[in-house]
mmCIF file of C-alpha atoms in Angstrom:
data_model
loop_
_atom_site.group_PDB
_atom_site.id
_atom_site.type_symbol
_atom_site.label_atom_id
_atom_site.label_comp_id
_atom_site.label_asym_id
_atom_site.label_seq_id
_atom_site.Cartn_x
_atom_site.Cartn_y
_atom_site.Cartn_z
ATOM 1 C CA UNK A 415 -20.840 -17.196 -13.161
ATOM 2 C CA UNK A 416 -23.885 -15.250 -12.063
ATOM 3 C CA UNK A 417 -27.176 -17.133 -12.134
ATOM 4 C CA UNK A 418 -29.815 -14.420 -11.758
ATOM 5 C CA UNK A 419 -32.745 -16.787 -12.391
ATOM 6 C CA UNK A 420 -31.687 -19.462 -9.932
ATOM 7 C CA UNK A 421 -34.440 -20.358 -7.526
ATOM 8 C CA UNK A 422 -37.194 -18.761 -9.586
ATOM 9 C CA UNK A 423 -40.087 -21.051 -10.403
ATOM 10 C CA UNK A 424 -42.854 -20.232 -12.857
ATOM 11 C CA UNK A 425 -46.133 -22.063 -12.353
ATOM 12 C CA UNK A 426 -47.608 -23.825 -15.368
ATOM 13 C CA UNK A 427 -50.375 -21.836 -16.968
ATOM 14 C CA UNK A 428 -53.886 -23.130 -16.685
ATOM 15 C CA UNK A 429 -55.215 -24.659 -19.875
ATOM 16 C CA UNK A 430 -57.523 -22.181 -21.551
ATOM 17 C CA UNK A 431 -60.753 -23.659 -22.841
ATOM 18 C CA UNK A 432 -61.933 -21.774 -25.891
ATOM 19 C CA UNK A 433 -65.616 -22.006 -26.632
ATOM 20 C CA UNK A 434 -66.420 -22.424 -30.299
ATOM 21 C CA UNK A 435 -69.236 -20.430 -31.873
ATOM 22 C CA UNK A 436 -71.864 -22.690 -33.404
ATOM 23 C CA UNK A 437 -74.348 -21.285 -35.877
ATOM 24 C CA UNK A 438 -77.838 -22.743 -36.098
ATOM 25 C CA UNK A 439 -77.716 -23.016 -39.907
ATOM 26 C CA UNK A 440 -74.042 -23.000 -40.930
ATOM 27 C CA UNK A 441 -72.990 -25.563 -38.327
ATOM 28 C CA UNK A 442 -75.723 -27.576 -36.644
ATOM 29 C CA UNK A 443 -78.263 -27.697 -39.475
ATOM 30 C CA UNK A 444 -75.474 -28.384 -42.006
ATOM 31 C CA UNK A 445 -74.015 -31.201 -39.894
ATOM 32 C CA UNK A 446 -77.444 -32.731 -39.292
ATOM 33 C CA UNK A 447 -78.058 -32.694 -43.053
ATOM 34 C CA UNK A 448 -74.762 -34.394 -43.926
ATOM 35 C CA UNK A 449 -71.649 -34.765 -41.787
ATOM 36 C CA UNK A 450 -69.437 -35.451 -44.805
ATOM 37 C CA UNK A 451 -70.489 -32.229 -46.542
ATOM 38 C CA UNK A 452 -70.077 -30.277 -43.313
ATOM 39 C CA UNK A 453 -66.531 -31.568 -42.797
ATOM 40 C CA UNK A 454 -65.441 -30.769 -46.346
ATOM 41 C CA UNK A 455 -66.910 -27.289 -46.716
ATOM 42 C CA UNK A 456 -67.248 -25.977 -43.142
ATOM 43 C CA UNK A 457 -64.384 -27.584 -41.237
ATOM 44 C CA UNK A 458 -61.710 -28.120 -43.910
ATOM 45 C CA UNK A 459 -62.923 -25.071 -45.883
ATOM 46 C CA UNK A 460 -62.788 -26.650 -49.342
ATOM 47 C CA UNK A 461 -64.443 -24.470 -51.952
ATOM 48 C CA UNK A 462 -67.332 -26.226 -53.725
ATOM 49 C CA UNK A 463 -67.136 -26.267 -57.505
ATOM 50 C CA UNK A 464 -70.755 -25.193 -57.784
ATOM 51 C CA UNK A 465 -72.643 -23.038 -55.316
ATOM 52 C CA UNK A 466 -76.076 -22.936 -56.938
ATOM 53 C CA UNK A 467 -77.954 -23.364 -53.661
ATOM 54 C CA UNK A 468 -75.825 -20.724 -51.967
ATOM 55 C CA UNK A 469 -76.409 -18.406 -54.923
ATOM 56 C CA UNK A 470 -80.194 -18.743 -54.989
ATOM 57 C CA UNK A 471 -80.759 -18.539 -51.251
ATOM 58 C CA UNK A 472 -78.411 -15.575 -50.785
ATOM 59 C CA UNK A 473 -79.931 -13.644 -53.702
ATOM 60 C CA UNK A 474 -83.440 -14.139 -52.330
ATOM 61 C CA UNK A 475 -82.530 -13.060 -48.800
ATOM 62 C CA UNK A 476 -80.369 -10.063 -49.672
ATOM 63 C CA UNK A 477 -82.672 -8.632 -52.344
ATOM 64 C CA UNK A 478 -85.658 -8.842 -50.008
ATOM 65 C CA UNK A 479 -83.555 -7.140 -47.353
ATOM 66 C CA UNK A 480 -83.047 -4.272 -49.825
ATOM 67 C CA UNK A 481 -86.791 -4.220 -50.514
ATOM 68 C CA UNK A 482 -87.481 -3.715 -46.810
ATOM 69 C CA UNK A 483 -84.850 -0.950 -46.689
ATOM 70 C CA UNK A 484 -86.427 0.652 -49.785
ATOM 71 C CA UNK A 485 -89.860 0.806 -48.140
ATOM 72 C CA UNK A 486 -88.492 2.212 -44.875
ATOM 73 C CA UNK A 487 -86.323 4.795 -46.667
ATOM 74 C CA UNK A 488 -83.107 3.482 -45.130
ATOM 75 C CA UNK A 489 -80.832 4.095 -48.116
ATOM 76 C CA UNK A 490 -82.947 6.711 -49.916
ATOM 77 C CA UNK A 491 -85.412 8.755 -47.800
ATOM 78 C CA UNK A 492 -87.526 9.588 -50.865
ATOM 79 C CA UNK A 493 -88.618 5.925 -51.170
ATOM 80 C CA UNK A 494 -90.042 5.771 -47.644
ATOM 81 C CA UNK A 495 -93.525 4.271 -47.671
ATOM 82 C CA UNK A 496 -93.224 3.144 -51.301
ATOM 83 C CA UNK A 497 -93.043 -0.408 -52.588
ATOM 84 C CA UNK A 498 -90.188 -1.169 -54.980
ATOM 85 C CA UNK A 499 -91.601 -0.724 -58.510
ATOM 86 C CA UNK A 500 -94.911 0.258 -56.855
ATOM 87 C CA UNK A 501 -95.692 -3.452 -56.755
ATOM 88 C CA UNK A 502 -95.601 -3.855 -60.540
ATOM 89 C CA UNK A 503 -94.001 -6.873 -62.231
ATOM 90 C CA UNK A 504 -92.206 -7.550 -65.493
ATOM 91 C CA UNK A 505 -93.030 -10.440 -67.806
ATOM 92 C CA UNK A 506 -90.533 -13.273 -68.084
ATOM 93 C CA UNK A 507 -89.727 -12.272 -71.668
ATOM 94 C CA UNK A 508 -88.885 -8.717 -70.554
ATOM 95 C CA UNK A 509 -86.534 -10.033 -67.865
ATOM 96 C CA UNK A 510 -84.768 -12.349 -70.301
ATOM 97 C CA UNK A 511 -84.464 -9.606 -72.914
ATOM 98 C CA UNK A 512 -82.845 -7.256 -70.423
ATOM 99 C CA UNK A 513 -80.307 -9.875 -69.305
ATOM 100 C CA UNK A 514 -79.502 -10.604 -72.977
ATOM 101 C CA UNK A 515 -78.999 -6.871 -73.632
ATOM 102 C CA UNK A 516 -76.628 -6.617 -70.677
ATOM 103 C CA UNK A 517 -74.655 -9.624 -71.909
ATOM 104 C CA UNK A 518 -74.356 -8.171 -75.407
ATOM 105 C CA UNK A 519 -73.292 -4.764 -74.068
ATOM 106 C CA UNK A 520 -70.613 -6.342 -71.888
ATOM 107 C CA UNK A 521 -69.394 -8.465 -74.779
ATOM 108 C CA UNK A 522 -69.124 -5.429 -77.069
ATOM 109 C CA UNK A 523 -67.700 -3.282 -74.241
ATOM 110 C CA UNK A 524 -70.577 -0.835 -74.509
ATOM 111 C CA UNK A 525 -72.534 0.978 -71.813
ATOM 112 C CA UNK A 526 -74.754 -1.452 -69.922
ATOM 113 C CA UNK A 527 -78.450 -0.458 -70.080
ATOM 114 C CA UNK A 528 -80.022 0.694 -66.824
ATOM 115 C CA UNK A 529 -82.138 -1.847 -64.945
ATOM 116 C CA UNK A 530 -85.833 -1.657 -65.928
ATOM 117 C CA UNK A 531 -87.033 -2.127 -62.328
ATOM 118 C CA UNK A 532 -86.014 -1.670 -58.693
ATOM 119 C CA UNK A 533 -86.083 -5.439 -58.145
ATOM 120 C CA UNK A 534 -83.639 -6.069 -61.008
ATOM 121 C CA UNK A 535 -81.430 -3.212 -59.790
ATOM 122 C CA UNK A 536 -81.211 -4.768 -56.320
ATOM 123 C CA UNK A 537 -80.791 -8.213 -57.854
ATOM 124 C CA UNK A 538 -77.769 -7.080 -59.868
ATOM 125 C CA UNK A 539 -76.206 -5.385 -56.830
ATOM 126 C CA UNK A 540 -76.416 -8.622 -54.858
ATOM 127 C CA UNK A 541 -75.371 -10.810 -57.785
ATOM 128 C CA UNK A 542 -72.278 -8.699 -58.489
ATOM 129 C CA UNK A 543 -71.222 -9.124 -54.881
ATOM 130 C CA UNK A 544 -71.680 -12.894 -55.100
ATOM 131 C CA UNK A 545 -69.838 -13.103 -58.417
ATOM 132 C CA UNK A 546 -66.841 -11.365 -56.846
ATOM 133 C CA UNK A 547 -66.710 -14.282 -54.377
ATOM 134 C CA UNK A 548 -66.936 -16.887 -57.123
ATOM 135 C CA UNK A 549 -70.596 -17.690 -56.429
ATOM 136 C CA UNK A 550 -72.347 -17.838 -59.791
ATOM 137 C CA UNK A 551 -75.666 -18.873 -61.270
ATOM 138 C CA UNK A 552 -74.991 -22.058 -63.239
ATOM 139 C CA UNK A 553 -78.007 -21.607 -65.521
ATOM 140 C CA UNK A 554 -79.564 -18.427 -66.908
ATOM 141 C CA UNK A 555 -82.973 -19.802 -65.938
ATOM 142 C CA UNK A 556 -81.930 -19.590 -62.283
ATOM 143 C CA UNK A 557 -81.462 -15.821 -62.601
ATOM 144 C CA UNK A 558 -84.821 -15.334 -64.308
ATOM 145 C CA UNK A 559 -86.591 -17.543 -61.771
ATOM 146 C CA UNK A 560 -85.083 -15.595 -58.868
ATOM 147 C CA UNK A 561 -86.207 -12.230 -60.290
ATOM 148 C CA UNK A 562 -89.718 -13.538 -60.986
ATOM 149 C CA UNK A 563 -90.132 -14.889 -57.441
ATOM 150 C CA UNK A 564 -88.755 -11.695 -55.906
ATOM 151 C CA UNK A 565 -91.081 -9.393 -57.828
ATOM 152 C CA UNK A 566 -94.073 -11.681 -57.173
ATOM 153 C CA UNK A 567 -93.360 -11.643 -53.434
ATOM 154 C CA UNK A 568 -92.928 -7.866 -53.489
ATOM 155 C CA UNK A 569 -96.239 -7.391 -55.315
ATOM 156 C CA UNK A 570 -98.199 -9.965 -53.303
ATOM 157 C CA UNK A 571 -96.883 -9.479 -49.758
ATOM 158 C CA UNK A 572 -95.095 -6.118 -49.725
ATOM 159 C CA UNK A 573 -97.962 -3.746 -48.969
ATOM 160 C CA UNK A 574 -99.078 -5.681 -45.889
ATOM 161 C CA UNK A 575 -95.707 -7.029 -44.760
ATOM 162 C CA UNK A 576 -93.138 -4.241 -45.147
ATOM 163 C CA UNK A 577 -94.849 -1.734 -42.791
ATOM 164 C CA UNK A 578 -94.750 -4.372 -40.033
ATOM 165 C CA UNK A 579 -91.024 -5.184 -40.355
ATOM 166 C CA UNK A 580 -89.241 -4.302 -37.129
ATOM 167 C CA UNK A 581 -85.807 -5.637 -38.069
ATOM 168 C CA UNK A 582 -84.076 -7.763 -40.702
ATOM 169 C CA UNK A 583 -81.106 -10.099 -40.353
ATOM 170 C CA UNK A 584 -81.661 -9.958 -36.582
ATOM 171 C CA UNK A 585 -78.693 -11.490 -34.762
ATOM 172 C CA UNK A 586 -79.181 -13.562 -31.613
ATOM 173 C CA UNK A 587 -76.740 -15.498 -29.460
ATOM 174 C CA UNK A 588 -76.448 -17.172 -26.064
ATOM 175 C CA UNK A 589 -73.487 -18.408 -24.035
ATOM 176 C CA UNK A 590 -74.006 -22.108 -23.365
ATOM 177 C CA UNK A 591 -71.893 -24.270 -21.051
ATOM 178 C CA UNK A 592 -69.458 -25.521 -23.695
ATOM 179 C CA UNK A 593 -70.142 -23.341 -26.725
ATOM 180 C CA UNK A 594 -71.635 -20.110 -28.033
ATOM 181 C CA UNK A 595 -74.970 -20.621 -29.792
ATOM 182 C CA UNK A 596 -75.860 -18.011 -32.397
ATOM 183 C CA UNK A 597 -78.256 -17.478 -35.279
ATOM 184 C CA UNK A 598 -79.717 -14.866 -37.602
ATOM 185 C CA UNK A 599 -83.476 -14.429 -38.003
ATOM 186 C CA UNK A 600 -84.541 -13.137 -41.428
ATOM 187 C CA UNK A 601 -87.374 -10.944 -40.131
ATOM 188 C CA UNK A 602 -88.869 -9.669 -36.908
ATOM 189 C CA UNK A 603 -92.409 -8.533 -37.624
ATOM 190 C CA UNK A 604 -94.894 -6.709 -35.425
ATOM 191 C CA UNK A 605 -98.203 -8.525 -35.174
ATOM 192 C CA UNK A 606 -101.157 -6.822 -36.843
ATOM 193 C CA UNK A 607 -102.850 -4.173 -34.651
ATOM 194 C CA UNK A 608 -100.509 -4.926 -31.751
ATOM 195 C CA UNK A 609 -98.034 -2.752 -29.864
ATOM 196 C CA UNK A 610 -94.264 -3.157 -30.123
ATOM 197 C CA UNK A 611 -93.945 -5.365 -27.050
ATOM 198 C CA UNK A 612 -91.467 -8.223 -27.753
ATOM 199 C CA UNK A 613 -94.200 -10.725 -26.862
ATOM 200 C CA UNK A 614 -96.218 -9.485 -29.863
ATOM 201 C CA UNK A 615 -93.389 -9.962 -32.354
ATOM 202 C CA UNK A 616 -93.295 -12.666 -35.032
ATOM 203 C CA UNK A 617 -90.176 -14.368 -36.391
ATOM 204 C CA UNK A 618 -90.186 -15.074 -40.135
ATOM 205 C CA UNK A 619 -87.648 -17.102 -42.090
ATOM 206 C CA UNK A 620 -87.505 -17.199 -45.890
ATOM 207 C CA UNK A 621 -86.855 -20.503 -47.658
ATOM 208 C CA UNK A 622 -85.841 -20.470 -51.313
ATOM 209 C CA UNK A 623 -87.609 -23.754 -51.981
ATOM 210 C CA UNK A 624 -91.090 -25.218 -52.390
ATOM 211 C CA UNK A 625 -93.139 -26.741 -49.603
ATOM 212 C CA UNK A 626 -94.554 -29.389 -51.945
ATOM 213 C CA UNK A 627 -92.149 -32.286 -52.392
ATOM 214 C CA UNK A 628 -90.000 -31.158 -49.485
ATOM 215 C CA UNK A 629 -88.074 -33.969 -47.845
ATOM 216 C CA UNK A 630 -89.752 -34.652 -44.437
ATOM 217 C CA UNK A 631 -86.314 -34.586 -42.815
ATOM 218 C CA UNK A 632 -85.702 -31.087 -44.207
ATOM 219 C CA UNK A 633 -89.040 -29.832 -42.847
ATOM 220 C CA UNK A 634 -88.138 -31.294 -39.469
ATOM 221 C CA UNK A 635 -84.807 -29.457 -39.648
ATOM 222 C CA UNK A 636 -86.538 -26.153 -40.499
ATOM 223 C CA UNK A 637 -88.868 -26.552 -37.501
ATOM 224 C CA UNK A 638 -85.868 -27.359 -35.301
ATOM 225 C CA UNK A 639 -84.154 -24.192 -36.572
ATOM 226 C CA UNK A 640 -87.129 -21.977 -35.679
ATOM 227 C CA UNK A 641 -87.409 -23.457 -32.186
ATOM 228 C CA UNK A 642 -83.744 -22.745 -31.524
ATOM 229 C CA UNK A 643 -84.330 -19.170 -32.737
ATOM 230 C CA UNK A 644 -87.290 -18.935 -30.352
ATOM 231 C CA UNK A 645 -85.010 -20.012 -27.489
ATOM 232 C CA UNK A 646 -82.430 -17.359 -28.425
ATOM 233 C CA UNK A 647 -85.181 -14.747 -28.716
ATOM 234 C CA UNK A 648 -86.419 -15.632 -25.232
ATOM 235 C CA UNK A 649 -82.895 -15.422 -23.824
ATOM 236 C CA UNK A 650 -82.548 -11.910 -25.250
ATOM 237 C CA UNK A 651 -86.016 -10.468 -24.564
ATOM 238 C CA UNK A 652 -87.334 -12.555 -21.685
ATOM 239 C CA UNK A 653 -90.395 -13.735 -23.635
ATOM 240 C CA UNK A 654 -91.109 -16.038 -26.535
ATOM 241 C CA UNK A 655 -92.111 -14.517 -29.892
ATOM 242 C CA UNK A 656 -95.795 -14.605 -30.738
ATOM 243 C CA UNK A 657 -95.242 -16.742 -33.838
ATOM 244 C CA UNK A 658 -92.539 -18.530 -35.806
ATOM 245 C CA UNK A 659 -93.242 -18.583 -39.533
ATOM 246 C CA UNK A 660 -91.606 -20.276 -42.536
ATOM 247 C CA UNK A 661 -92.246 -18.757 -45.979
ATOM 248 C CA UNK A 662 -91.496 -21.016 -48.974
ATOM 249 C CA UNK A 663 -90.868 -18.548 -51.789
ATOM 250 C CA UNK A 664 -90.742 -21.077 -54.629
ATOM 251 C CA UNK A 665 -94.466 -21.645 -54.099
ATOM 252 C CA UNK A 666 -94.905 -18.287 -55.881
ATOM 253 C CA UNK A 667 -93.155 -19.515 -59.034
ATOM 254 C CA UNK A 668 -95.235 -19.465 -62.213
ATOM 255 C CA UNK A 669 -95.975 -17.590 -65.419
ATOM 256 C CA UNK A 670 -97.819 -14.795 -63.613
ATOM 257 C CA UNK A 671 -97.964 -13.325 -60.121
ATOM 258 C CA UNK A 672 -100.480 -15.150 -57.877
ATOM 259 C CA UNK A 673 -103.540 -13.092 -56.948
ATOM 260 C CA UNK A 674 -103.427 -14.487 -53.431
ATOM 261 C CA UNK A 675 -100.911 -16.284 -51.261
ATOM 262 C CA UNK A 676 -100.568 -19.982 -52.222
ATOM 263 C CA UNK A 677 -101.824 -22.317 -49.504
ATOM 264 C CA UNK A 678 -98.457 -24.041 -49.084
ATOM 265 C CA UNK A 679 -96.347 -20.882 -49.067
ATOM 266 C CA UNK A 680 -96.556 -20.211 -45.341
ATOM 267 C CA UNK A 681 -96.241 -22.564 -42.371
ATOM 268 C CA UNK A 682 -96.492 -21.578 -38.736
ATOM 269 C CA UNK A 683 -94.107 -23.595 -36.559
ATOM 270 C CA UNK A 684 -95.252 -24.596 -33.085
ATOM 271 C CA UNK A 685 -92.939 -23.154 -30.404
ATOM 272 C CA UNK A 686 -94.245 -24.658 -27.179
ATOM 273 C CA UNK A 687 -91.731 -24.617 -24.281
ATOM 274 C CA UNK A 688 -91.359 -28.412 -24.249
ATOM 275 C CA UNK A 689 -90.665 -28.445 -28.012
ATOM 276 C CA UNK A 690 -88.045 -25.725 -27.588
ATOM 277 C CA UNK A 691 -86.391 -27.691 -24.777
ATOM 278 C CA UNK A 692 -86.164 -30.755 -27.033
ATOM 279 C CA UNK A 693 -84.638 -28.619 -29.805
ATOM 280 C CA UNK A 694 -81.980 -27.132 -27.504
ATOM 281 C CA UNK A 695 -81.106 -30.579 -26.169
ATOM 282 C CA UNK A 696 -80.743 -31.750 -29.773
ATOM 283 C CA UNK A 697 -78.569 -28.717 -30.553
ATOM 284 C CA UNK A 698 -76.233 -29.509 -27.651
ATOM 285 C CA UNK A 699 -76.161 -33.183 -28.629
ATOM 286 C CA UNK A 700 -75.229 -32.237 -32.206
ATOM 287 C CA UNK A 701 -72.473 -29.891 -31.027
ATOM 288 C CA UNK A 702 -71.020 -32.765 -28.966
ATOM 289 C CA UNK A 703 -71.148 -35.011 -32.032
ATOM 290 C CA UNK A 704 -69.319 -32.373 -34.090
ATOM 291 C CA UNK A 705 -66.624 -32.057 -31.417
ATOM 292 C CA UNK A 706 -66.205 -35.836 -31.318
ATOM 293 C CA UNK A 707 -65.920 -35.942 -35.113
ATOM 294 C CA UNK A 708 -63.324 -33.151 -34.998
ATOM 295 C CA UNK A 709 -61.207 -35.136 -32.554
ATOM 296 C CA UNK A 710 -61.394 -38.385 -34.539
ATOM 297 C CA UNK A 711 -61.664 -36.754 -37.993
ATOM 298 C CA UNK A 712 -64.399 -39.258 -38.786
ATOM 299 C CA UNK A 713 -67.400 -37.805 -40.591
ATOM 300 C CA UNK A 714 -70.487 -39.756 -41.611
ATOM 301 C CA UNK A 715 -72.441 -39.045 -44.776
ATOM 302 C CA UNK A 716 -76.199 -38.659 -44.515
ATOM 303 C CA UNK A 717 -78.181 -41.887 -44.594
ATOM 304 C CA UNK A 718 -80.135 -42.444 -47.846
ATOM 305 C CA UNK A 719 -83.550 -40.807 -47.555
ATOM 306 C CA UNK A 720 -82.415 -38.345 -44.883
ATOM 307 C CA UNK A 721 -81.176 -35.855 -47.470
ATOM 308 C CA UNK A 722 -82.787 -34.744 -50.708
ATOM 309 C CA UNK A 723 -81.500 -36.163 -53.982
ATOM 310 C CA UNK A 724 -81.119 -32.570 -55.202
ATOM 311 C CA UNK A 725 -78.603 -31.868 -52.426
ATOM 312 C CA UNK A 726 -76.662 -34.984 -53.375
ATOM 313 C CA UNK A 727 -76.839 -34.179 -57.097
ATOM 314 C CA UNK A 728 -75.093 -30.821 -56.588
ATOM 315 C CA UNK A 729 -72.538 -32.121 -54.070
ATOM 316 C CA UNK A 730 -68.874 -32.389 -55.150
ATOM 317 C CA UNK A 731 -68.460 -35.487 -52.958
ATOM 318 C CA UNK A 732 -71.141 -37.521 -54.751
ATOM 319 C CA UNK A 733 -68.634 -39.519 -56.827
ATOM 320 C CA UNK A 734 -67.366 -41.557 -53.878
ATOM 321 C CA UNK A 735 -70.396 -41.340 -51.574
ATOM 322 C CA UNK A 736 -72.951 -44.166 -51.340
ATOM 323 C CA UNK A 737 -75.852 -41.931 -50.281
ATOM 324 C CA UNK A 738 -77.100 -40.655 -53.705
ATOM 325 C CA UNK A 739 -79.698 -42.599 -55.717
ATOM 326 C CA UNK A 740 -81.250 -44.188 -52.659
ATOM 327 C CA UNK A 741 -77.931 -45.618 -51.443
ATOM 328 C CA UNK A 742 -76.682 -46.870 -54.822
ATOM 329 C CA UNK A 743 -74.199 -44.055 -55.331
ATOM 330 C CA UNK A 744 -73.327 -42.273 -58.581
ATOM 331 C CA UNK A 745 -71.819 -44.098 -61.534
ATOM 332 C CA UNK A 746 -68.592 -42.330 -62.570
ATOM 333 C CA UNK A 747 -68.653 -40.679 -65.980
ATOM 334 C CA UNK A 748 -65.203 -42.069 -66.790
ATOM 335 C CA UNK A 749 -63.984 -45.629 -66.079
#
């Protein structure tokens, strides 16, 4: 019998090492906040029953992105140079009444009334997209609060901020030794009265929370995030940004639009080279911890005090986790 393959040897293929992509926020920041949450929703891809935090943060970011596009005439050239709604705001009662009218029209299968403002129009566009993914506002007050904050920010900051916006949702990444590091900066802003040199650019990141009462660990995480972004910016442009700024949008919340920026709304994060080096070392250390946890499938919950009670309160894993209530856990509703 013929043996055509006799004597042929095929060398074993070299093991291919695939580098994982690690996001600053979705991976490293999430794991540093709580390893148990990260494993459930990022690694094992379980769908959370409630996504209130995802809803609020995404609405804020995407509507403001549309506001920037509105001012720069990206989607409609006729709006170039104009603030959405010309910087005007609706009262809370007007916002609630409109949402009630929409609900009634949908219930009766009638024509939905047109949005009374640009902000609400953009809000509904974003919300419809989120709803199609199963991400909903749990309470009607959340919707009203989001619209109020968005229109206050537009009225208070838009005229000075929007003309300076160089780019939104700016993507950055760098090839590290064992992984790909990537992140998305909310805003790149040209410094006032400066040229467009990358060294004169500011990085801004929106936070859909208040500065007052913020867990110190969360503030530390936000500063870490901005320093990693500064590193990625330097890798791409060869220079560090001029500033790294956090804007806490919930500081604008209230019955009326503030006449001036609240003191606690904006924080400038220090981005000295030694601080950035520490942040990148911490990033690499965290990635190694994630890889170790993947191999062993052992994931640690956040220590009590290292995560806000609000995060624990909305977490689907709270029923068998000892972290909530200062380490006492949550008492089950049913015996």
